[in-house]
């Protein structure tokens, strides 16, 4: 992480582009918590890249005074992986929604996890496709009735925390946009984690799926005696349906992807860096 002597404020980290999310959208809270994490860690925004896919949350990079890349639908993880591999000095954040992450982009998730790519993946989960006016997403509850699904959904929702734990994730956490302090702490820990940090954030869509009341009543911090090095204990807590726990379910130290690539380069006697390879392809 490349840091500044003088930290920037959250206000200074915002760009001149004003967010166009609906008033009350959870994504505002996620953005403010992310900027607070960047400010608290004194990160130099010249070495921060925020990559996104498509969806309401995909607009995120435009609102921040750092580098950004608004990619195509579901491809945020290959994009972020390439950025990190090309320049491991960068702090790379990948952001997106539940449709982007768990539907069209779902095939990328297990591979980013097993490679332990050193990025922080923040999934703003509103259990619906907000940008396209409220179709059910992979995390919509069974039987959810909306304008475009008037007879109720027929598919069971996936469980993102259990899924990433099963993939072998090295940092697995859940936050809530209505708990900005706690969320900023989770994002800070995710950025500091040397490997793939997965953070599912409950981020309600006030326009098409307002779940604020449900989650304000239905969330709780992880039990204080939970051991985050115990994957099976984390899995049991993730599978609980009567309460949605918030906090770090699981964390372990494992060499990140770019370190493994550098190790292979050394082993193969490569006398050039990855940046030089990219430069050669450019010519
Ligand atoms: Fe947020 Fe929903 Fe509005 Fe999109 S449609 S900006 S997710 S409230
Ligand atoms: Mg969504």
PDB file of C-alpha atoms and ligand atoms in Angstrom:
ATOM      1  CA  UNK A   1       0.000   0.000   0.000  1.00  0.00           C
ATOM      2  CA  UNK A   2       1.325   3.406  -0.945  1.00  0.00           C
ATOM      3  CA  UNK A   3       0.332   6.007   1.609  1.00  0.00           C
ATOM      4  CA  UNK A   4       0.370   9.775   2.060  1.00  0.00           C
ATOM      5  CA  UNK A   5       1.959  11.614   4.995  1.00  0.00           C
ATOM      6  CA  UNK A   6      -1.140  13.776   5.238  1.00  0.00           C
ATOM      7  CA  UNK A   7      -4.389  11.806   4.919  1.00  0.00           C
ATOM      8  CA  UNK A   8      -7.081  13.108   2.596  1.00  0.00           C
ATOM      9  CA  UNK A   9     -10.605  13.613   3.889  1.00  0.00           C
ATOM     10  CA  UNK A  10     -13.641  11.734   2.615  1.00  0.00           C
ATOM     11  CA  UNK A  11     -14.782  14.990   0.986  1.00  0.00           C
ATOM     12  CA  UNK A  12     -11.453  15.378  -0.816  1.00  0.00           C
ATOM     13  CA  UNK A  13     -11.672  11.789  -2.061  1.00  0.00           C
ATOM     14  CA  UNK A  14     -14.983  12.504  -3.806  1.00  0.00           C
ATOM     15  CA  UNK A  15     -14.831  13.510  -7.463  1.00  0.00           C
ATOM     16  CA  UNK A  16     -16.730  16.384  -9.072  1.00  0.00           C
ATOM     17  CA  UNK A  17     -19.228  13.888 -10.497  1.00  0.00           C
ATOM     18  CA  UNK A  18     -22.245  13.793  -8.187  1.00  0.00           C
ATOM     19  CA  UNK A  19     -23.820  10.372  -7.594  1.00  0.00           C
ATOM     20  CA  UNK A  20     -27.103   9.835  -9.396  1.00  0.00           C
ATOM     21  CA  UNK A  21     -28.286   6.990  -7.169  1.00  0.00           C
ATOM     22  CA  UNK A  22     -31.867   7.362  -5.884  1.00  0.00           C
ATOM     23  CA  UNK A  23     -32.061   9.242  -2.554  1.00  0.00           C
ATOM     24  CA  UNK A  24     -31.790   6.659   0.232  1.00  0.00           C
ATOM     25  CA  UNK A  25     -30.020   4.001  -1.885  1.00  0.00           C
ATOM     26  CA  UNK A  26     -27.685   1.850   0.212  1.00  0.00           C
ATOM     27  CA  UNK A  27     -24.860   2.445  -2.260  1.00  0.00           C
ATOM     28  CA  UNK A  28     -24.296   5.944  -0.780  1.00  0.00           C
ATOM     29  CA  UNK A  29     -23.430   4.346   2.567  1.00  0.00           C
ATOM     30  CA  UNK A  30     -21.116   1.824   0.907  1.00  0.00           C
ATOM     31  CA  UNK A  31     -19.286   4.574  -0.968  1.00  0.00           C
ATOM     32  CA  UNK A  32     -18.865   6.724   2.152  1.00  0.00           C
ATOM     33  CA  UNK A  33     -17.577   3.761   4.148  1.00  0.00           C
ATOM     34  CA  UNK A  34     -15.141   2.867   1.358  1.00  0.00           C
ATOM     35  CA  UNK A  35     -13.830   6.437   1.233  1.00  0.00           C
ATOM     36  CA  UNK A  36     -13.509   6.489   5.015  1.00  0.00           C
ATOM     37  CA  UNK A  37     -11.451   3.294   4.826  1.00  0.00           C
ATOM     38  CA  UNK A  38      -9.193   4.860   2.159  1.00  0.00           C
ATOM     39  CA  UNK A  39      -8.835   8.043   4.249  1.00  0.00           C
ATOM     40  CA  UNK A  40      -8.159   6.153   7.507  1.00  0.00           C
ATOM     41  CA  UNK A  41      -5.473   4.050   5.827  1.00  0.00           C
ATOM     42  CA  UNK A  42      -3.991   7.262   4.354  1.00  0.00           C
ATOM     43  CA  UNK A  43      -3.909   5.641   0.931  1.00  0.00           C
ATOM     44  CA  UNK A  44      -2.554   7.766  -1.894  1.00  0.00           C
ATOM     45  CA  UNK A  45      -5.447   7.849  -4.425  1.00  0.00           C
ATOM     46  CA  UNK A  46      -2.867   7.980  -7.239  1.00  0.00           C
ATOM     47  CA  UNK A  47      -2.198   4.319  -6.369  1.00  0.00           C
ATOM     48  CA  UNK A  48      -5.820   3.255  -5.873  1.00  0.00           C
ATOM     49  CA  UNK A  49      -7.867   1.736  -8.705  1.00  0.00           C
ATOM     50  CA  UNK A  50     -11.575   1.030  -8.429  1.00  0.00           C
ATOM     51  CA  UNK A  51     -12.936  -1.349 -11.066  1.00  0.00           C
ATOM     52  CA  UNK A  52     -16.628  -2.057 -11.595  1.00  0.00           C
ATOM     53  CA  UNK A  53     -19.049  -4.022 -13.714  1.00  0.00           C
ATOM     54  CA  UNK A  54     -22.538  -3.002 -14.810  1.00  0.00           C
ATOM     55  CA  UNK A  55     -25.449  -2.089 -12.565  1.00  0.00           C
ATOM     56  CA  UNK A  56     -26.336   0.844 -10.314  1.00  0.00           C
ATOM     57  CA  UNK A  57     -23.244   0.051  -8.223  1.00  0.00           C
ATOM     58  CA  UNK A  58     -21.116   0.029 -11.400  1.00  0.00           C
ATOM     59  CA  UNK A  59     -21.213   3.835 -11.422  1.00  0.00           C
ATOM     60  CA  UNK A  60     -19.105   3.915  -8.250  1.00  0.00           C
ATOM     61  CA  UNK A  61     -15.647   4.643  -9.802  1.00  0.00           C
ATOM     62  CA  UNK A  62     -16.880   7.870 -11.424  1.00  0.00           C
ATOM     63  CA  UNK A  63     -17.692   9.372  -8.029  1.00  0.00           C
ATOM     64  CA  UNK A  64     -14.202   8.877  -6.568  1.00  0.00           C
ATOM     65  CA  UNK A  65     -10.997  10.857  -7.151  1.00  0.00           C
ATOM     66  CA  UNK A  66      -8.841   7.811  -7.818  1.00  0.00           C
ATOM     67  CA  UNK A  67      -8.185   5.759 -10.924  1.00  0.00           C
ATOM     68  CA  UNK A  68     -11.216   3.795 -12.072  1.00  0.00           C
ATOM     69  CA  UNK A  69     -12.424   1.446 -14.796  1.00  0.00           C
ATOM     70  CA  UNK A  70     -16.127   0.930 -15.491  1.00  0.00           C
ATOM     71  CA  UNK A  71     -15.962  -2.429 -17.238  1.00  0.00           C
ATOM     72  CA  UNK A  72     -18.556  -4.636 -18.895  1.00  0.00           C
ATOM     73  CA  UNK A  73     -21.224  -6.748 -17.243  1.00  0.00           C
ATOM     74  CA  UNK A  74     -19.882  -9.460 -14.947  1.00  0.00           C
ATOM     75  CA  UNK A  75     -16.216  -8.962 -15.870  1.00  0.00           C
ATOM     76  CA  UNK A  76     -14.993  -6.925 -12.931  1.00  0.00           C
ATOM     77  CA  UNK A  77     -12.876  -9.749 -11.476  1.00  0.00           C
ATOM     78  CA  UNK A  78     -10.766 -10.503 -14.595  1.00  0.00           C
ATOM     79  CA  UNK A  79     -10.365  -6.748 -14.993  1.00  0.00           C
ATOM     80  CA  UNK A  80      -9.230  -6.230 -11.393  1.00  0.00           C
ATOM     81  CA  UNK A  81      -6.975  -9.310 -11.571  1.00  0.00           C
ATOM     82  CA  UNK A  82      -5.205  -7.878 -14.622  1.00  0.00           C
ATOM     83  CA  UNK A  83      -4.740  -4.475 -12.989  1.00  0.00           C
ATOM     84  CA  UNK A  84      -3.210  -6.016  -9.854  1.00  0.00           C
ATOM     85  CA  UNK A  85      -0.945  -8.342 -11.826  1.00  0.00           C
ATOM     86  CA  UNK A  86       0.294  -5.520 -14.076  1.00  0.00           C
ATOM     87  CA  UNK A  87       1.201  -3.332 -11.104  1.00  0.00           C
ATOM     88  CA  UNK A  88       1.133  -5.058  -7.694  1.00  0.00           C
ATOM     89  CA  UNK A  89       1.895  -1.741  -5.975  1.00  0.00           C
ATOM     90  CA  UNK A  90      -1.667  -0.616  -6.631  1.00  0.00           C
ATOM     91  CA  UNK A  91      -4.479  -1.009  -4.128  1.00  0.00           C
ATOM     92  CA  UNK A  92      -7.243  -2.528  -6.231  1.00  0.00           C
ATOM     93  CA  UNK A  93     -10.904  -2.491  -5.273  1.00  0.00           C
ATOM     94  CA  UNK A  94     -13.519  -4.327  -7.312  1.00  0.00           C
ATOM     95  CA  UNK A  95     -17.127  -3.224  -6.830  1.00  0.00           C
ATOM     96  CA  UNK A  96     -20.406  -4.496  -8.180  1.00  0.00           C
ATOM     97  CA  UNK A  97     -23.849  -5.782  -7.426  1.00  0.00           C
ATOM     98  CA  UNK A  98     -25.422  -9.179  -6.817  1.00  0.00           C
ATOM     99  CA  UNK A  99     -26.494  -9.655 -10.454  1.00  0.00           C
ATOM    100  CA  UNK A 100     -23.044  -8.771 -11.754  1.00  0.00           C
ATOM    101  CA  UNK A 101     -21.254 -10.927  -9.151  1.00  0.00           C
ATOM    102  CA  UNK A 102     -23.440 -14.008  -8.830  1.00  0.00           C
ATOM    103  CA  UNK A 103     -25.149 -14.338 -12.210  1.00  0.00           C
ATOM    104  CA  UNK A 104     -23.295 -13.287 -15.362  1.00  0.00           C
ATOM    105  CA  UNK A 105     -19.985 -12.920 -13.495  1.00  0.00           C
ATOM    106  CA  UNK A 106     -20.370 -15.967 -11.236  1.00  0.00           C
ATOM    107  CA  UNK A 107     -17.925 -18.079 -13.238  1.00  0.00           C
ATOM    108  CA  UNK A 108     -15.085 -15.701 -12.421  1.00  0.00           C
ATOM    109  CA  UNK A 109     -15.616 -15.727  -8.667  1.00  0.00           C
ATOM    110  CA  UNK A 110     -14.239 -19.196  -7.737  1.00  0.00           C
ATOM    111  CA  UNK A 111     -11.099 -18.569  -9.785  1.00  0.00           C
ATOM    112  CA  UNK A 112     -10.346 -15.152  -8.280  1.00  0.00           C
ATOM    113  CA  UNK A 113     -10.884 -16.770  -4.867  1.00  0.00           C
ATOM    114  CA  UNK A 114      -8.663 -19.806  -5.464  1.00  0.00           C
ATOM    115  CA  UNK A 115      -5.932 -17.629  -6.968  1.00  0.00           C
ATOM    116  CA  UNK A 116      -6.170 -15.430  -3.876  1.00  0.00           C
ATOM    117  CA  UNK A 117      -5.867 -12.299  -6.002  1.00  0.00           C
ATOM    118  CA  UNK A 118      -4.903  -9.426  -3.698  1.00  0.00           C
ATOM    119  CA  UNK A 119      -7.964  -7.270  -4.288  1.00  0.00           C
ATOM    120  CA  UNK A 120     -10.952  -6.236  -2.179  1.00  0.00           C
ATOM    121  CA  UNK A 121     -14.250  -7.243  -3.759  1.00  0.00           C
ATOM    122  CA  UNK A 122     -17.209  -5.261  -2.410  1.00  0.00           C
ATOM    123  CA  UNK A 123     -20.539  -6.666  -3.556  1.00  0.00           C
ATOM    124  CA  UNK A 124     -23.452  -4.296  -2.969  1.00  0.00           C
ATOM    125  CA  UNK A 125     -26.230  -6.835  -2.559  1.00  0.00           C
ATOM    126  CA  UNK A 126     -29.772  -5.463  -2.910  1.00  0.00           C
ATOM    127  CA  UNK A 127     -31.265  -8.823  -3.935  1.00  0.00           C
ATOM    128  CA  UNK A 128     -32.594  -7.376  -7.201  1.00  0.00           C
ATOM    129  CA  UNK A 129     -31.550  -5.909 -10.559  1.00  0.00           C
ATOM    130  CA  UNK A 130     -32.051  -2.235  -9.718  1.00  0.00           C
ATOM    131  CA  UNK A 131     -30.690  -0.593 -12.882  1.00  0.00           C
ATOM    132  CA  UNK A 132     -33.074  -2.538 -15.135  1.00  0.00           C
ATOM    133  CA  UNK A 133     -36.111  -1.896 -12.929  1.00  0.00           C
ATOM    134  CA  UNK A 134     -36.453  -4.727 -10.488  1.00  0.00           C
ATOM    135  CA  UNK A 135     -36.021  -8.200 -11.978  1.00  0.00           C
ATOM    136  CA  UNK A 136     -35.189 -10.996  -9.497  1.00  0.00           C
ATOM    137  CA  UNK A 137     -31.462 -11.614  -9.006  1.00  0.00           C
ATOM    138  CA  UNK A 138     -29.551 -14.688  -7.733  1.00  0.00           C
ATOM    139  CA  UNK A 139     -29.971 -13.477  -4.133  1.00  0.00           C
ATOM    140  CA  UNK A 140     -33.705 -12.644  -4.339  1.00  0.00           C
ATOM    141  CA  UNK A 141     -35.643 -14.656  -1.761  1.00  0.00           C
ATOM    142  CA  UNK A 142     -37.778 -17.553  -2.964  1.00  0.00           C
ATOM    143  CA  UNK A 143     -41.309 -16.407  -3.807  1.00  0.00           C
ATOM    144  CA  UNK A 144     -40.421 -12.689  -3.987  1.00  0.00           C
ATOM    145  CA  UNK A 145     -43.317 -10.837  -5.645  1.00  0.00           C
ATOM    146  CA  UNK A 146     -42.500  -7.674  -7.574  1.00  0.00           C
ATOM    147  CA  UNK A 147     -43.955  -5.877 -10.608  1.00  0.00           C
ATOM    148  CA  UNK A 148     -41.884  -8.004 -12.986  1.00  0.00           C
ATOM    149  CA  UNK A 149     -42.367 -11.245 -11.001  1.00  0.00           C
ATOM    150  CA  UNK A 150     -46.024 -10.861  -9.949  1.00  0.00           C
ATOM    151  CA  UNK A 151     -46.522 -14.581  -9.211  1.00  0.00           C
ATOM    152  CA  UNK A 152     -43.337 -14.890  -7.149  1.00  0.00           C
ATOM    153  CA  UNK A 153     -39.871 -16.147  -7.974  1.00  0.00           C
ATOM    154  CA  UNK A 154     -39.429 -19.893  -8.365  1.00  0.00           C
ATOM    155  CA  UNK A 155     -35.660 -20.112  -7.808  1.00  0.00           C
ATOM    156  CA  UNK A 156     -33.964 -20.491  -4.432  1.00  0.00           C
ATOM    157  CA  UNK A 157     -31.415 -17.777  -3.547  1.00  0.00           C
ATOM    158  CA  UNK A 158     -27.713 -18.488  -3.315  1.00  0.00           C
ATOM    159  CA  UNK A 159     -25.809 -17.801  -0.080  1.00  0.00           C
ATOM    160  CA  UNK A 160     -22.780 -15.657  -1.050  1.00  0.00           C
ATOM    161  CA  UNK A 161     -20.892 -16.054   2.239  1.00  0.00           C
ATOM    162  CA  UNK A 162     -21.275 -19.853   2.273  1.00  0.00           C
ATOM    163  CA  UNK A 163     -20.332 -19.960  -1.415  1.00  0.00           C
ATOM    164  CA  UNK A 164     -17.063 -18.042  -1.009  1.00  0.00           C
ATOM    165  CA  UNK A 165     -16.207 -20.032   2.145  1.00  0.00           C
ATOM    166  CA  UNK A 166     -16.710 -23.231   0.144  1.00  0.00           C
ATOM    167  CA  UNK A 167     -14.467 -21.879  -2.651  1.00  0.00           C
ATOM    168  CA  UNK A 168     -11.681 -21.539  -0.085  1.00  0.00           C
ATOM    169  CA  UNK A 169     -11.827 -17.756   0.426  1.00  0.00           C
ATOM    170  CA  UNK A 170      -9.112 -16.276   2.647  1.00  0.00           C
ATOM    171  CA  UNK A 171     -11.159 -13.267   3.846  1.00  0.00           C
ATOM    172  CA  UNK A 172     -14.933 -13.501   3.981  1.00  0.00           C
ATOM    173  CA  UNK A 173     -17.065 -10.790   5.582  1.00  0.00           C
ATOM    174  CA  UNK A 174     -20.539  -9.257   5.578  1.00  0.00           C
ATOM    175  CA  UNK A 175     -21.466  -5.635   6.257  1.00  0.00           C
ATOM    176  CA  UNK A 176     -24.580  -3.460   6.081  1.00  0.00           C
ATOM    177  CA  UNK A 177     -24.806  -0.027   4.440  1.00  0.00           C
ATOM    178  CA  UNK A 178     -26.776   1.209   7.459  1.00  0.00           C
ATOM    179  CA  UNK A 179     -23.811   0.477   9.745  1.00  0.00           C
ATOM    180  CA  UNK A 180     -21.201   2.753   8.142  1.00  0.00           C
ATOM    181  CA  UNK A 181     -18.612   2.708  10.934  1.00  0.00           C
ATOM    182  CA  UNK A 182     -18.572  -1.080  11.127  1.00  0.00           C
ATOM    183  CA  UNK A 183     -18.567  -1.319   7.324  1.00  0.00           C
ATOM    184  CA  UNK A 184     -15.590   1.055   7.045  1.00  0.00           C
ATOM    185  CA  UNK A 185     -13.689  -1.142   9.524  1.00  0.00           C
ATOM    186  CA  UNK A 186     -14.489  -4.260   7.449  1.00  0.00           C
ATOM    187  CA  UNK A 187     -13.307  -2.566   4.252  1.00  0.00           C
ATOM    188  CA  UNK A 188     -10.105  -1.422   5.998  1.00  0.00           C
ATOM    189  CA  UNK A 189      -9.419  -4.987   7.112  1.00  0.00           C
ATOM    190  CA  UNK A 190     -10.212  -6.223   3.614  1.00  0.00           C
ATOM    191  CA  UNK A 191      -7.745  -3.790   2.026  1.00  0.00           C
ATOM    192  CA  UNK A 192      -5.064  -4.742   4.580  1.00  0.00           C
ATOM    193  CA  UNK A 193      -5.639  -8.457   3.932  1.00  0.00           C
ATOM    194  CA  UNK A 194      -2.918  -9.708   1.573  1.00  0.00           C
ATOM    195  CA  UNK A 195      -5.181 -11.745  -0.681  1.00  0.00           C
ATOM    196  CA  UNK A 196      -8.738 -11.902  -1.968  1.00  0.00           C
ATOM    197  CA  UNK A 197     -11.042 -10.081   0.430  1.00  0.00           C
ATOM    198  CA  UNK A 198     -14.717 -10.740  -0.211  1.00  0.00           C
ATOM    199  CA  UNK A 199     -17.196  -8.393   1.441  1.00  0.00           C
ATOM    200  CA  UNK A 200     -20.913  -8.902   0.861  1.00  0.00           C
ATOM    201  CA  UNK A 201     -22.676  -5.677   1.775  1.00  0.00           C
ATOM    202  CA  UNK A 202     -26.410  -5.584   2.365  1.00  0.00           C
ATOM    203  CA  UNK A 203     -27.243  -2.418   0.407  1.00  0.00           C
ATOM    204  CA  UNK A 204     -31.010  -1.981  -0.015  1.00  0.00           C
ATOM    205  CA  UNK A 205     -32.588  -0.653  -3.207  1.00  0.00           C
ATOM    206  CA  UNK A 206     -35.210   1.788  -1.903  1.00  0.00           C
ATOM    207  CA  UNK A 207     -36.909   2.037  -5.283  1.00  0.00           C
ATOM    208  CA  UNK A 208     -37.473  -1.628  -6.156  1.00  0.00           C
ATOM    209  CA  UNK A 209     -36.710  -3.698  -3.040  1.00  0.00           C
ATOM    210  CA  UNK A 210     -36.662  -1.743   0.210  1.00  0.00           C
ATOM    211  CA  UNK A 211     -35.292  -4.230   2.751  1.00  0.00           C
ATOM    212  CA  UNK A 212     -34.073  -1.700   5.345  1.00  0.00           C
ATOM    213  CA  UNK A 213     -36.644  -2.634   7.998  1.00  0.00           C
ATOM    214  CA  UNK A 214     -36.099  -6.374   7.435  1.00  0.00           C
ATOM    215  CA  UNK A 215     -32.319  -6.171   7.819  1.00  0.00           C
ATOM    216  CA  UNK A 216     -32.340  -3.613  10.630  1.00  0.00           C
ATOM    217  CA  UNK A 217     -34.308  -6.197  12.620  1.00  0.00           C
ATOM    218  CA  UNK A 218     -32.627  -9.275  11.158  1.00  0.00           C
ATOM    219  CA  UNK A 219     -28.888  -8.601  11.476  1.00  0.00           C
ATOM    220  CA  UNK A 220     -26.526  -9.038  14.408  1.00  0.00           C
ATOM    221  CA  UNK A 221     -22.774  -8.913  14.979  1.00  0.00           C
ATOM    222  CA  UNK A 222     -21.059 -12.294  14.815  1.00  0.00           C
ATOM    223  CA  UNK A 223     -20.946 -13.971  18.233  1.00  0.00           C
ATOM    224  CA  UNK A 224     -17.968 -12.561  20.198  1.00  0.00           C
ATOM    225  CA  UNK A 225     -16.553 -16.057  20.733  1.00  0.00           C
ATOM    226  CA  UNK A 226     -16.505 -16.848  16.995  1.00  0.00           C
ATOM    227  CA  UNK A 227     -13.007 -17.912  15.902  1.00  0.00           C
ATOM    228  CA  UNK A 228     -12.417 -16.447  12.392  1.00  0.00           C
ATOM    229  CA  UNK A 229      -9.721 -19.056  11.704  1.00  0.00           C
ATOM    230  CA  UNK A 230     -12.344 -21.838  11.920  1.00  0.00           C
ATOM    231  CA  UNK A 231     -13.831 -22.285   8.426  1.00  0.00           C
ATOM    232  CA  UNK A 232     -16.444 -24.839   9.501  1.00  0.00           C
ATOM    233  CA  UNK A 233     -17.661 -22.595  12.339  1.00  0.00           C
ATOM    234  CA  UNK A 234     -17.873 -19.744   9.828  1.00  0.00           C
ATOM    235  CA  UNK A 235     -19.879 -21.967   7.474  1.00  0.00           C
ATOM    236  CA  UNK A 236     -22.347 -22.892  10.234  1.00  0.00           C
ATOM    237  CA  UNK A 237     -22.919 -19.202  11.024  1.00  0.00           C
ATOM    238  CA  UNK A 238     -23.273 -18.366   7.323  1.00  0.00           C
ATOM    239  CA  UNK A 239     -25.954 -21.050   6.906  1.00  0.00           C
ATOM    240  CA  UNK A 240     -28.085 -19.680   9.748  1.00  0.00           C
ATOM    241  CA  UNK A 241     -31.278 -18.174   8.297  1.00  0.00           C
ATOM    242  CA  UNK A 242     -32.966 -16.704  11.407  1.00  0.00           C
ATOM    243  CA  UNK A 243     -30.262 -14.013  11.675  1.00  0.00           C
ATOM    244  CA  UNK A 244     -27.847 -12.485   9.174  1.00  0.00           C
ATOM    245  CA  UNK A 245     -24.519 -12.043  10.914  1.00  0.00           C
ATOM    246  CA  UNK A 246     -22.256  -9.070  10.238  1.00  0.00           C
ATOM    247  CA  UNK A 247     -18.470  -9.101  10.593  1.00  0.00           C
ATOM    248  CA  UNK A 248     -15.473 -11.178   9.505  1.00  0.00           C
ATOM    249  CA  UNK A 249     -16.593 -14.801   9.194  1.00  0.00           C
ATOM    250  CA  UNK A 250     -13.193 -16.137   8.157  1.00  0.00           C
ATOM    251  CA  UNK A 251      -9.605 -14.998   7.626  1.00  0.00           C
ATOM    252  CA  UNK A 252      -6.388 -16.848   6.873  1.00  0.00           C
ATOM    253  CA  UNK A 253      -2.927 -15.905   5.608  1.00  0.00           C
ATOM    254  CA  UNK A 254      -1.953 -17.418   2.236  1.00  0.00           C
ATOM    255  CA  UNK A 255       0.448 -16.019  -0.393  1.00  0.00           C
ATOM    256  CA  UNK A 256      -1.414 -13.796  -2.866  1.00  0.00           C
ATOM    257  CA  UNK A 257      -1.582 -14.449  -6.605  1.00  0.00           C
ATOM    258  CA  UNK A 258       0.984 -11.836  -7.740  1.00  0.00           C
ATOM    259  CA  UNK A 259       3.531 -13.190  -5.243  1.00  0.00           C
ATOM    260  CA  UNK A 260       3.046 -16.687  -6.673  1.00  0.00           C
ATOM    261  CA  UNK A 261       3.503 -15.353 -10.211  1.00  0.00           C
ATOM    262  CA  UNK A 262       6.688 -13.519  -9.161  1.00  0.00           C
ATOM    263  CA  UNK A 263       7.969 -16.737  -7.550  1.00  0.00           C
ATOM    264  CA  UNK A 264       7.399 -18.638 -10.805  1.00  0.00           C
ATOM    265  CA  UNK A 265       9.141 -15.890 -12.765  1.00  0.00           C
ATOM    266  CA  UNK A 266      12.195 -16.226 -10.526  1.00  0.00           C
ATOM    267  CA  UNK A 267      12.101 -20.021 -10.734  1.00  0.00           C
ATOM    268  CA  UNK A 268      11.970 -19.829 -14.529  1.00  0.00           C
ATOM    269  CA  UNK A 269      14.892 -17.409 -14.521  1.00  0.00           C
ATOM    270  CA  UNK A 270      12.895 -14.707 -16.220  1.00  0.00           C
ATOM    271  CA  UNK A 271      15.026 -11.603 -16.414  1.00  0.00           C
ATOM    272  CA  UNK A 272      12.154  -9.210 -17.048  1.00  0.00           C
ATOM    273  CA  UNK A 273       9.246  -7.990 -14.962  1.00  0.00           C
ATOM    274  CA  UNK A 274       5.604  -8.418 -15.780  1.00  0.00           C
ATOM    275  CA  UNK A 275       5.385  -4.695 -16.542  1.00  0.00           C
ATOM    276  CA  UNK A 276       8.099  -5.171 -19.177  1.00  0.00           C
ATOM    277  CA  UNK A 277       6.165  -8.062 -20.758  1.00  0.00           C
ATOM    278  CA  UNK A 278       3.091  -5.862 -21.017  1.00  0.00           C
ATOM    279  CA  UNK A 279       5.234  -3.102 -22.545  1.00  0.00           C
ATOM    280  CA  UNK A 280       6.561  -5.574 -25.168  1.00  0.00           C
ATOM    281  CA  UNK A 281       2.991  -6.542 -26.155  1.00  0.00           C
ATOM    282  CA  UNK A 282       2.070  -2.894 -26.480  1.00  0.00           C
ATOM    283  CA  UNK A 283       4.774  -2.238 -29.080  1.00  0.00           C
TER     284      UNK A 283
HETATM  285 FE1  LIG B   1     -30.117   2.374  -5.722  1.00  0.00          FE
HETATM  286 FE2  LIG B   1     -32.210   0.906  -6.489  1.00  0.00          FE
HETATM  287 FE3  LIG B   1     -32.072   3.454  -7.198  1.00  0.00          FE
HETATM  288 FE4  LIG B   1     -30.389   1.648  -8.258  1.00  0.00          FE
HETATM  289  S1  LIG B   1     -32.632   1.727  -8.515  1.00  0.00           S
HETATM  290  S2  LIG B   1     -29.832   3.714  -7.499  1.00  0.00           S
HETATM  291  S3  LIG B   1     -30.045   0.264  -6.531  1.00  0.00           S
HETATM  292  S4  LIG B   1     -32.255   2.679  -5.101  1.00  0.00           S
HETATM  293 MG1  LIG B   2     -28.555  -5.883  -7.432  1.00  0.00          MG
END
